[in-house]
Amino acid sequence: MAENPSILSHVSLGTNDFERAVTFYDKVLPTLGCKRIMQHPGAVAYGREYPEFWVQTPIDGRPASVGNGTHIGFFAPDKAAVLAFYEAALDAGAKGEGEPGPRPDYGDPYFGCFVRDPDGHKIEASYWDLDLVYELYIEPHAH
């Protein structure tokens, strides 16, 4: 069995309007090949194969808040998925925080976008050209 290369098990975001948040992510995450994997009262988990991203009401019963300097970044399989994610997010009530495109400061392999979900969490969808990543960053150091 292959070992999971990720260092993260999952990420959870709190919401103060559970139905609105779930409706938003139900519309947006399929653009990246994600679906609902699991759900419990007040919590829904999304992923491609296992529950990697949770949206939930806070367990302690206190209001959810947005972390300053915090954002969640999702991998997109290609540039078209980044565009589809951005359009779906805006259509579902997100606020644009950075239109789809390259970011010179992030390097040539990057293409992505940023939105604020209805709770105000900053969400990113990005495509990384892995051939270019290897060519620019990995192969030069392999020798």
Tab-separated table of C-alpha atoms in Angstrom:
chain	number	residue	atom	x	y	z
A	1	MET	CA	0.000	0.000	0.000
A	2	ALA	CA	1.305	3.462	-0.915
A	3	GLU	CA	2.120	5.853	1.883
A	4	ASN	CA	0.157	9.097	2.014
A	5	PRO	CA	2.636	11.915	1.235
A	6	SER	CA	0.632	14.591	3.047
A	7	ILE	CA	1.686	15.956	6.429
A	8	LEU	CA	-1.923	16.866	7.260
A	9	SER	CA	-4.758	14.601	8.255
A	10	HIS	CA	-7.506	17.205	7.803
A	11	VAL	CA	-8.464	20.843	8.256
A	12	SER	CA	-11.641	22.166	9.870
A	13	LEU	CA	-13.336	25.539	9.468
A	14	GLY	CA	-15.988	26.822	11.807
A	15	THR	CA	-19.199	28.395	10.599
A	16	ASN	CA	-21.921	30.481	12.202
A	17	ASP	CA	-24.440	29.505	9.514
A	18	PHE	CA	-24.055	25.782	8.944
A	19	GLU	CA	-26.625	25.392	6.154
A	20	ARG	CA	-25.229	28.355	4.220
A	21	ALA	CA	-21.658	27.049	4.555
A	22	VAL	CA	-22.558	23.516	3.475
A	23	THR	CA	-24.570	24.829	0.526
A	24	PHE	CA	-21.540	26.921	-0.502
A	25	TYR	CA	-19.023	24.071	-0.306
A	26	ASP	CA	-21.443	21.604	-1.944
A	27	LYS	CA	-21.454	23.928	-4.987
A	28	VAL	CA	-17.774	24.890	-5.012
A	29	LEU	CA	-15.717	21.819	-4.105
A	30	PRO	CA	-16.955	19.571	-6.937
A	31	THR	CA	-15.066	21.887	-9.335
A	32	LEU	CA	-11.899	20.419	-7.764
A	33	GLY	CA	-13.066	16.812	-7.799
A	34	CYS	CA	-14.178	16.819	-4.148
A	35	LYS	CA	-17.394	15.474	-2.676
A	36	ARG	CA	-19.069	14.933	0.676
A	37	ILE	CA	-17.380	11.984	2.358
A	38	MET	CA	-18.903	12.045	5.821
A	39	GLN	CA	-21.372	13.990	7.897
A	40	HIS	CA	-22.454	14.299	11.508
A	41	PRO	CA	-24.902	16.717	13.125
A	42	GLY	CA	-23.347	20.151	12.597
A	43	ALA	CA	-20.377	18.862	10.583
A	44	VAL	CA	-19.684	17.814	6.980
A	45	ALA	CA	-16.404	16.425	5.648
A	46	TYR	CA	-15.259	16.759	2.041
A	47	GLY	CA	-12.486	15.133	0.088
A	48	ARG	CA	-11.664	13.108	-2.983
A	49	GLU	CA	-11.257	9.794	-1.154
A	50	TYR	CA	-11.226	10.522	2.574
A	51	PRO	CA	-12.392	13.338	4.904
A	52	GLU	CA	-9.735	16.036	4.493
A	53	PHE	CA	-11.762	19.232	4.844
A	54	TRP	CA	-14.444	19.734	7.490
A	55	VAL	CA	-17.012	22.514	7.838
A	56	GLN	CA	-18.684	22.574	11.223
A	57	THR	CA	-20.274	24.542	13.986
A	58	PRO	CA	-17.711	25.018	16.757
A	59	ILE	CA	-17.722	22.144	19.248
A	60	ASP	CA	-17.512	24.520	22.226
A	61	GLY	CA	-20.747	26.281	21.195
A	62	ARG	CA	-19.056	29.678	20.917
A	63	PRO	CA	-19.175	31.706	17.681
A	64	ALA	CA	-16.808	30.753	14.869
A	65	SER	CA	-14.214	33.352	13.913
A	66	VAL	CA	-11.888	33.958	10.978
A	67	GLY	CA	-8.152	33.636	11.503
A	68	ASN	CA	-6.144	36.657	10.378
A	69	GLY	CA	-3.292	35.374	8.225
A	70	THR	CA	-4.930	31.962	7.874
A	71	HIS	CA	-6.194	30.447	4.655
A	72	ILE	CA	-6.987	27.037	3.217
A	73	GLY	CA	-5.448	26.093	-0.130
A	74	PHE	CA	-6.950	23.388	-2.331
A	75	PHE	CA	-5.131	21.666	-5.192
A	76	ALA	CA	-6.768	22.022	-8.597
A	77	PRO	CA	-6.060	19.405	-11.278
A	78	ASP	CA	-5.577	22.059	-13.968
A	79	LYS	CA	-6.016	25.756	-14.752
A	80	ALA	CA	-9.583	25.194	-15.968
A	81	ALA	CA	-10.513	23.872	-12.520
A	82	VAL	CA	-9.097	27.034	-10.908
A	83	LEU	CA	-11.312	29.118	-13.202
A	84	ALA	CA	-14.348	26.903	-12.510
A	85	PHE	CA	-13.716	27.092	-8.747
A	86	TYR	CA	-13.523	30.901	-8.834
A	87	GLU	CA	-16.710	31.259	-10.888
A	88	ALA	CA	-18.621	28.745	-8.746
A	89	ALA	CA	-17.443	30.426	-5.553
A	90	LEU	CA	-18.550	33.892	-6.687
A	91	ASP	CA	-21.880	32.486	-7.892
A	92	ALA	CA	-22.351	30.802	-4.493
A	93	GLY	CA	-21.777	34.012	-2.522
A	94	ALA	CA	-18.002	34.305	-2.078
A	95	LYS	CA	-16.104	37.576	-2.321
A	96	GLY	CA	-13.186	37.647	-4.745
A	97	GLU	CA	-9.770	38.101	-3.106
A	98	GLY	CA	-7.578	37.534	-6.155
A	99	GLU	CA	-8.686	36.567	-9.657
A	100	PRO	CA	-7.380	33.387	-11.292
A	101	GLY	CA	-3.957	33.746	-12.806
A	102	PRO	CA	-0.246	33.481	-12.275
A	103	ARG	CA	1.423	35.057	-9.262
A	104	PRO	CA	5.009	36.011	-10.178
A	105	ASP	CA	6.010	36.017	-6.492
A	106	TYR	CA	4.869	32.367	-6.200
A	107	GLY	CA	7.006	31.161	-9.113
A	108	ASP	CA	6.330	30.183	-12.708
A	109	PRO	CA	4.630	26.823	-11.919
A	110	TYR	CA	1.758	28.483	-9.972
A	111	PHE	CA	-1.722	29.426	-11.230
A	112	GLY	CA	-4.406	30.158	-8.651
A	113	CYS	CA	-7.108	32.314	-7.120
A	114	PHE	CA	-8.401	33.414	-3.734
A	115	VAL	CA	-11.914	33.977	-2.376
A	116	ARG	CA	-13.581	34.670	0.958
A	117	ASP	CA	-16.282	32.128	1.743
A	118	PRO	CA	-19.613	33.337	3.191
A	119	ASP	CA	-18.162	33.150	6.731
A	120	GLY	CA	-15.149	35.236	5.659
A	121	HIS	CA	-12.547	32.441	5.558
A	122	LYS	CA	-9.892	32.928	2.892
A	123	ILE	CA	-9.879	30.002	0.445
A	124	GLU	CA	-7.399	29.343	-2.371
A	125	ALA	CA	-7.523	27.024	-5.363
A	126	SER	CA	-4.207	26.482	-7.109
A	127	TYR	CA	-2.744	24.473	-9.937
A	128	TRP	CA	0.961	23.689	-9.892
A	129	ASP	CA	2.625	22.646	-13.139
A	130	LEU	CA	4.562	19.710	-11.681
A	131	ASP	CA	6.760	19.265	-14.749
A	132	LEU	CA	7.910	22.845	-14.306
A	133	VAL	CA	8.306	22.381	-10.530
A	134	TYR	CA	10.696	19.480	-11.162
A	135	GLU	CA	12.533	21.317	-13.924
A	136	LEU	CA	13.034	24.495	-11.876
A	137	TYR	CA	13.292	23.361	-8.287
A	138	ILE	CA	13.951	19.633	-7.902
A	139	GLU	CA	16.109	18.455	-10.798
A	140	PRO	CA	18.767	21.197	-10.422
A	141	HIS	CA	19.331	19.973	-6.830
A	142	ALA	CA	19.356	16.248	-7.675
A	143	HIS	CA	22.923	16.299	-8.973
